[in-house]
Coordinates of C-alpha atoms in Angstrom, one line a residue:
M14 CA 0.0 32.0 25.2
K15 CA 1.7 29.8 27.2
K16 CA 4.3 27.3 25.6
T17 CA 6.4 25.0 25.6
I18 CA 9.0 22.9 23.9
V19 CA 10.1 19.5 24.4
S20 CA 14.5 19.7 24.2
I21 CA 14.3 17.2 21.5
L22 CA 13.2 20.2 18.7
L23 CA 16.2 21.6 18.6
T24 CA 17.3 18.1 16.5
V25 CA 15.3 19.0 14.1
L26 CA 15.0 22.4 12.3
S27 CA 18.5 20.5 11.2
L28 CA 16.8 17.8 9.6
A29 CA 20.2 16.2 8.1
T30 CA 21.3 13.0 9.3
A31 CA 23.3 10.6 7.7
S32 CA 23.0 7.2 10.1
G33 CA 21.6 5.2 7.0
Q34 CA 18.6 3.9 9.0
P35 CA 15.3 3.7 6.1
L36 CA 12.6 5.9 6.6
V37 CA 9.9 3.6 5.9
Y38 CA 9.0 0.0 4.8
D39 CA 7.5 -1.7 1.4
K40 CA 5.7 -3.9 3.8
E41 CA 2.9 -3.8 7.3
N42 CA 5.2 -4.9 9.5
T43 CA 8.7 -6.3 8.5
G44 CA 9.4 -8.3 12.1
R45 CA 5.6 -10.2 12.4
K46 CA 8.2 -13.6 13.2
F47 CA 9.4 -11.2 16.3
A48 CA 5.7 -11.6 17.1
L49 CA 5.2 -12.8 21.4
K50 CA 3.8 -15.9 21.8
S51 CA 3.0 -15.8 25.3
F52 CA 1.8 -13.4 27.8
A53 CA 1.7 -13.7 32.0
D54 CA -1.1 -13.7 33.7
P55 CA -2.1 -9.8 34.8
A56 CA -1.4 -10.3 38.2
K57 CA 2.0 -12.1 38.5
L58 CA 3.5 -8.7 36.4
P59 CA 6.2 -7.6 37.9
V60 CA 5.2 -3.7 39.7
I61 CA 7.4 -1.3 37.8
R62 CA 7.3 2.5 39.0
S63 CA 9.1 4.2 36.0
L64 CA 8.5 4.0 32.7
P65 CA 9.4 0.4 30.7
D66 CA 13.0 0.9 29.3
A67 CA 12.3 0.8 25.1
L68 CA 14.8 -0.4 24.4
E69 CA 15.8 -3.3 26.5
G70 CA 18.5 -5.6 25.2
V71 CA 18.7 -3.5 22.1
K72 CA 21.6 -3.1 21.0
T73 CA 22.2 -2.7 17.4
F74 CA 19.5 -1.3 14.8
K75 CA 18.7 -5.1 14.0
D76 CA 17.9 -5.1 17.7
W77 CA 15.2 -3.0 17.3
S78 CA 12.8 -5.1 14.6
R79 CA 12.1 -7.7 17.6
R80 CA 12.1 -5.5 20.1
R81 CA 9.2 -3.2 18.2
N82 CA 7.7 -6.5 17.8
E83 CA 7.6 -7.2 20.9
I84 CA 6.3 -4.3 22.6
G85 CA 3.7 -4.4 19.4
S86 CA 2.6 -7.4 21.3
L87 CA 2.2 -6.3 24.7
I88 CA 0.3 -3.2 23.5
Q89 CA -2.6 -5.7 21.5
H90 CA -2.9 -8.5 24.1
Y91 CA -2.9 -5.9 27.0
G92 CA -4.5 -2.2 25.7
I93 CA -6.2 -2.6 22.5
G94 CA -6.8 -6.2 21.2
T95 CA -5.5 -8.0 18.0
K96 CA -5.0 -6.0 14.8
P97 CA -5.0 -9.3 12.2
T98 CA -2.6 -9.9 9.3
V99 CA -4.2 -9.6 6.3
K100 CA -2.8 -12.3 2.6
P101 CA -2.6 -10.7 -0.3
S102 CA -4.9 -12.6 -2.1
Q103 CA -7.6 -11.7 0.5
V104 CA -7.2 -7.6 -0.9
K105 CA -9.5 -6.5 -3.8
A106 CA -8.8 -3.3 -5.2
R107 CA -10.0 -0.9 -7.8
M108 CA -10.5 2.8 -8.6
E109 CA -13.9 3.8 -9.9
G110 CA -13.4 6.8 -11.8
D111 CA -10.2 8.9 -11.1
T112 CA -10.2 9.5 -7.8
M113 CA -12.3 7.0 -5.6
L114 CA -10.0 4.2 -3.9
V115 CA -11.8 1.2 -3.8
V116 CA -10.7 -1.8 -1.2
D117 CA -12.7 -4.7 -0.7
V118 CA -11.5 -6.9 2.1
T119 CA -12.8 -10.9 2.2
V120 CA -12.3 -12.9 5.3
G121 CA -14.1 -16.3 5.9
G122 CA -17.0 -15.5 2.9
E123 CA -17.6 -12.7 4.7
T124 CA -16.3 -8.5 2.5
L125 CA -15.7 -5.4 4.0
T126 CA -15.6 -2.9 1.7
L127 CA -13.3 0.6 1.9
Q128 CA -13.5 3.9 0.0
S129 CA -11.5 7.0 0.0
H130 CA -12.0 10.1 -1.9
I131 CA -8.4 10.9 -3.8
R132 CA -7.8 14.7 -3.3
Y133 CA -4.7 15.6 -6.3
P134 CA -2.5 18.7 -5.8
K135 CA -2.7 20.9 -9.1
V136 CA 0.8 21.3 -8.6
G137 CA 4.0 19.0 -9.5
Q138 CA 4.1 15.5 -11.1
P139 CA 2.5 12.1 -9.9
P140 CA 3.1 9.8 -8.5
Y141 CA 2.3 12.6 -5.2
A142 CA 3.2 12.0 -1.7
L143 CA 0.4 11.2 0.6
M144 CA -1.7 12.5 4.0
I145 CA -4.5 10.2 5.3
G146 CA -6.8 12.1 7.2
T147 CA -7.8 9.3 10.7
D148 CA -11.3 10.6 9.4
M149 CA -10.3 13.9 8.3
I150 CA -7.5 16.3 7.6
A151 CA -7.6 18.6 11.4
L152 CA -4.5 20.4 10.0
P153 CA -4.8 23.8 8.4
R154 CA -5.2 22.9 4.0
Q155 CA -2.8 25.6 3.5
L156 CA 0.5 23.1 4.4
F157 CA -0.8 21.2 1.5
D158 CA -1.9 23.7 -0.7
G159 CA 0.7 24.3 -3.6
Q160 CA 2.5 21.7 -2.4
P161 CA 3.0 17.9 -5.0
I162 CA 1.1 16.3 -1.9
A163 CA -3.0 13.8 -2.4
T164 CA -4.4 14.0 0.4
M165 CA -7.8 11.4 1.1
N166 CA -9.4 10.3 4.8
F167 CA -9.9 7.2 6.1
S168 CA -13.5 7.0 7.2
S169 CA -13.2 5.0 10.0
A170 CA -16.5 4.1 10.2
Q171 CA -16.3 2.2 7.4
V172 CA -14.8 -0.5 9.4
N173 CA -15.7 0.1 13.5
D174 CA -18.9 2.7 13.6
Y175 CA -18.2 4.2 17.2
K176 CA -18.5 7.3 17.9
Q177 CA -18.4 8.9 21.2
W178 CA -22.3 11.3 20.8
G179 CA -25.1 9.4 18.5
K180 CA -25.6 6.6 17.6
H181 CA -23.8 3.4 17.1
H182 CA -23.4 0.1 17.5
D183 CA -21.5 -1.9 20.3
R184 CA -19.3 -4.2 20.4
G185 CA -19.5 -7.6 18.5
E186 CA -22.3 -4.8 15.9
H187 CA -19.2 -3.8 13.8
H188 CA -18.2 -4.7 9.9
F189 CA -15.2 -5.6 11.7
D190 CA -17.1 -8.3 13.5
R191 CA -18.6 -10.4 10.7
L192 CA -14.4 -10.5 9.5
Y193 CA -13.5 -11.4 13.3
P194 CA -16.0 -12.7 15.6
E195 CA -13.6 -14.1 17.5
L196 CA -11.8 -10.6 18.2
K197 CA -15.2 -8.6 19.5
D198 CA -14.1 -7.8 22.9
N199 CA -11.4 -5.9 20.3
G200 CA -10.8 -2.5 21.1
A201 CA -11.7 0.1 18.3
Y202 CA -7.8 1.2 17.7
S203 CA -6.6 -1.7 16.8
E204 CA -9.8 -2.3 14.7
W205 CA -9.3 1.4 13.2
A206 CA -5.5 0.7 12.4
W207 CA -6.2 -2.3 10.4
G208 CA -8.8 0.1 8.3
M209 CA -5.4 2.0 7.7
S210 CA -3.1 -1.0 6.4
R211 CA -6.4 -2.0 3.7
L212 CA -5.9 1.3 2.3
I213 CA -2.3 0.8 1.8
D214 CA -2.6 -2.8 0.8
G215 CA -5.6 -1.2 -2.1
L216 CA -2.3 1.5 -3.2
Q217 CA 0.2 -1.0 -3.0
Q218 CA -1.5 -3.6 -5.6
L219 CA -3.0 -0.9 -7.8
G220 CA 0.6 1.0 -8.2
P221 CA 1.4 4.4 -8.8
K222 CA 0.6 3.8 -12.6
V223 CA -3.5 3.5 -12.0
T224 CA -3.3 5.6 -8.1
K225 CA -0.7 8.0 -8.9
I226 CA 0.3 8.0 -5.6
D227 CA 4.5 7.2 -4.1
T228 CA 3.5 4.5 -1.9
R229 CA 6.8 5.4 -0.1
R230 CA 5.6 8.4 1.1
I231 CA 2.9 8.5 2.3
G232 CA 1.6 10.4 6.0
V233 CA -1.0 9.9 8.4
T234 CA -1.9 12.3 11.0
G235 CA -5.1 13.7 12.7
C236 CA -6.3 15.5 16.3
S237 CA -7.2 14.5 19.9
Y238 CA -9.4 10.7 18.9
A239 CA -8.4 10.8 16.2
G240 CA -4.8 12.4 17.3
K241 CA -4.8 8.5 18.9
M242 CA -5.9 6.7 16.2
A243 CA -3.4 8.8 13.1
L244 CA -0.7 7.2 16.3
Y245 CA -1.7 3.8 16.3
C246 CA -2.2 3.4 12.5
G247 CA 1.1 4.6 12.4
A248 CA 3.7 2.8 14.8
F249 CA 1.3 -0.5 13.4
D250 CA 2.2 -0.4 9.6
E251 CA 5.8 0.6 8.7
R252 CA 4.3 2.1 5.3
I253 CA 3.6 4.9 6.5
A254 CA 6.6 7.6 6.6
L255 CA 5.1 10.5 8.8
T256 CA 3.1 10.5 11.4
I257 CA 1.9 13.6 12.7
A258 CA -0.5 13.2 16.1
Q259 CA -1.9 16.0 17.4
E260 CA -3.6 17.2 20.9
P261 CA -3.7 12.9 20.9
G262 CA -4.6 12.8 24.8
G263 CA -4.4 10.1 27.0
G264 CA -4.5 6.5 25.7
G265 CA -2.1 7.7 22.3
A266 CA 1.1 9.9 23.2
A267 CA 0.4 10.2 27.8
A268 CA 2.2 7.8 29.1
W269 CA -0.4 6.1 31.4
R270 CA 1.6 6.0 34.7
V271 CA 2.7 9.3 34.9
S272 CA -0.8 10.5 34.1
H273 CA -2.3 8.6 37.2
E274 CA 0.1 10.3 39.6
S275 CA -1.0 13.3 38.2
K276 CA -3.2 16.3 40.8
Q277 CA -5.1 17.3 38.1
N278 CA -8.4 16.1 36.0
V279 CA -6.6 14.6 32.9
E280 CA -7.3 11.7 30.5
D281 CA -5.8 8.4 32.3
L282 CA -6.2 4.2 32.3
D283 CA -9.7 4.8 34.5
K284 CA -10.9 8.1 33.1
T285 CA -11.0 6.8 29.3
D286 CA -13.7 5.6 26.8
Y287 CA -12.9 1.8 27.1
H288 CA -14.9 1.4 23.3
W289 CA -11.5 2.5 22.3
F290 CA -9.4 -0.3 24.4
L291 CA -10.5 -3.9 25.7
E292 CA -12.5 -3.7 28.5
S293 CA -10.4 -6.1 29.9
Q294 CA -7.4 -3.0 30.2
R295 CA -9.5 -1.2 33.2
D296 CA -9.7 -4.3 35.0
N297 CA -6.1 -5.3 34.9
F298 CA -4.8 -2.2 35.2
H299 CA -6.8 -0.1 36.9
G300 CA -5.8 2.1 40.1
D301 CA -2.2 1.7 41.2
S302 CA -2.2 -1.6 39.0
V303 CA -1.3 0.3 36.6
Y304 CA 2.2 0.3 37.4
R305 CA 1.4 -4.1 36.7
L306 CA 1.3 -2.9 32.6
P307 CA 4.6 -4.6 31.0
Y308 CA 4.4 -1.3 28.8
D309 CA 3.6 2.5 28.5
Q310 CA 2.3 5.0 25.6
H311 CA 5.9 6.4 25.3
E312 CA 6.5 2.7 23.6
L313 CA 3.3 3.2 20.7
C314 CA 5.0 6.4 19.8
A315 CA 9.0 4.2 19.6
M316 CA 7.7 1.5 17.4
V317 CA 6.7 4.4 14.5
C318 CA 11.1 4.7 14.7
P319 CA 13.2 4.6 12.7
R320 CA 9.8 6.9 11.0
A321 CA 9.2 10.2 11.1
L322 CA 6.9 11.1 14.3
L323 CA 6.2 14.4 15.5
L324 CA 3.7 15.0 18.5
L325 CA 1.5 18.1 19.1
G326 CA -0.2 19.6 22.2
N327 CA -1.8 22.3 23.1
P328 CA -1.2 22.6 27.0
D329 CA -4.3 24.5 28.0
Y330 CA -7.2 21.4 27.8
V331 CA -6.3 20.2 31.2
W332 CA -7.5 16.6 30.4
L333 CA -5.2 16.2 27.3
A334 CA -2.4 15.8 29.7
D335 CA 0.4 17.1 27.8
S336 CA 2.7 17.0 30.6
S337 CA 2.5 14.0 31.0
M338 CA 3.3 13.8 27.2
N339 CA 6.0 15.3 27.5
I340 CA 7.7 13.1 29.9
S341 CA 6.5 10.3 27.0
A342 CA 7.8 11.8 24.3
Q343 CA 11.4 12.1 26.3
A344 CA 11.3 8.8 26.8
A345 CA 10.6 7.4 22.9
H346 CA 13.3 9.8 21.6
K347 CA 16.0 8.4 23.5
V348 CA 14.8 5.5 20.7
W349 CA 15.7 7.6 17.4
E350 CA 18.3 9.4 19.8
H351 CA 20.1 6.0 19.9
F352 CA 20.0 5.2 16.4
G353 CA 21.7 8.7 15.3
I354 CA 18.2 9.9 14.3
G355 CA 16.5 12.0 16.8
D356 CA 15.9 14.3 14.0
R357 CA 13.2 12.4 12.9
M358 CA 10.8 12.4 16.1
G359 CA 9.6 15.7 18.3
C360 CA 7.1 17.1 19.9
D361 CA 5.6 20.8 20.1
I362 CA 3.2 21.9 23.0
V363 CA 1.7 25.6 22.3
G364 CA -1.2 26.7 24.5
G365 CA -3.4 30.0 23.6
H366 CA -5.1 28.3 20.6
G367 CA -8.4 25.9 20.3
H368 CA -8.9 22.3 20.0
C369 CA -7.4 20.8 17.5
Q370 CA -7.0 24.8 16.0
L371 CA -3.5 24.8 14.9
P372 CA -2.0 27.8 15.8
Q373 CA 0.6 29.9 13.5
S374 CA 3.3 29.6 15.2
Q375 CA 3.2 25.8 14.7
F376 CA 3.2 26.5 11.4
P377 CA 7.2 26.0 10.6
I378 CA 7.3 22.3 12.9
V379 CA 5.1 21.1 11.0
Q380 CA 5.7 22.0 7.4
A381 CA 9.4 21.1 8.6
F382 CA 8.1 17.2 9.0
I383 CA 6.1 17.6 5.9
T384 CA 8.6 19.1 3.7
R385 CA 11.5 16.4 5.1
F386 CA 9.5 13.3 5.3
L387 CA 6.9 13.3 2.9
L388 CA 9.1 15.7 -0.5
G389 CA 12.4 14.6 0.3
K390 CA 13.7 17.6 0.8
P391 CA 16.0 19.2 3.0
Q392 CA 14.6 22.3 4.9
E393 CA 15.7 25.6 3.7

């Protein structure tokens, strides 16, 4: 068995912090006012060989809200496309029966309906913590059985039915595009993050007496392409307390710059699925032009801070670029460390198992994050 444990895991096991930094927020984006309004022409961006500084201009925690939104603006503009804001009046939620959440989102006279079945636990009392799977929860069921945690899945096809295999619609033909025709060039990850946020809108609107869900204890997880999805959802919605991105590969946590320099065949900016990203990203930053990209994926990870993030890798699948994710994770971890909350971010890379098949050796670290950041309990 091949095993790599990034050093940042060592701080996680104590799971004790006295920083006072928020574990989660009640709003999707508390620093929206800091979003960038103008952007440089890609050809005029400076060459940055090393990973950009995620903490540029940040001295205090108050500065992080501004910096986080600067990073998010750059990722949207150059990488994935716009995640549009939605007014509360545009969202109407209801429960059909006892377990089906239904959320109608109306924009410009067009309505998109999202549905998700909530599976409630057989132990504990409501309101329950909730783990949401991006299309599915690949983590083993036994990590949740016997725990007071509800589960549900966000079906990405309800927003953007793009799939890597089989029939699907193309850009401009998705349900999301009916609401936002001006954003037809978006990549899937901005649209999927938007859809996840609308489900959380619905949970907040109905409240815990109706849904039995504690919206301050929401987690999101997924594996492979859905690991990327989980990471983008967690990065762009501050109401998500815990993000677990399992084997997310290139375009997820792996730094584009580092992957570009790899001598192995890995998923890098030139070799990924461009339904997921703006096609202009490849046009503007292919080859050595990647060094002009004004951000990198460690900063996507850092956007989750001060909330909790766990990255899980599998080096047996070279395409996943886990060596790059390792470097990216260490760079991102510096943001949590800067605010004295290094125990809220971890990365574990373990081989000897199938893709998206969590090995027993990773159960303890996953359980530790679930126990602390969904259930609010100290590690025993």
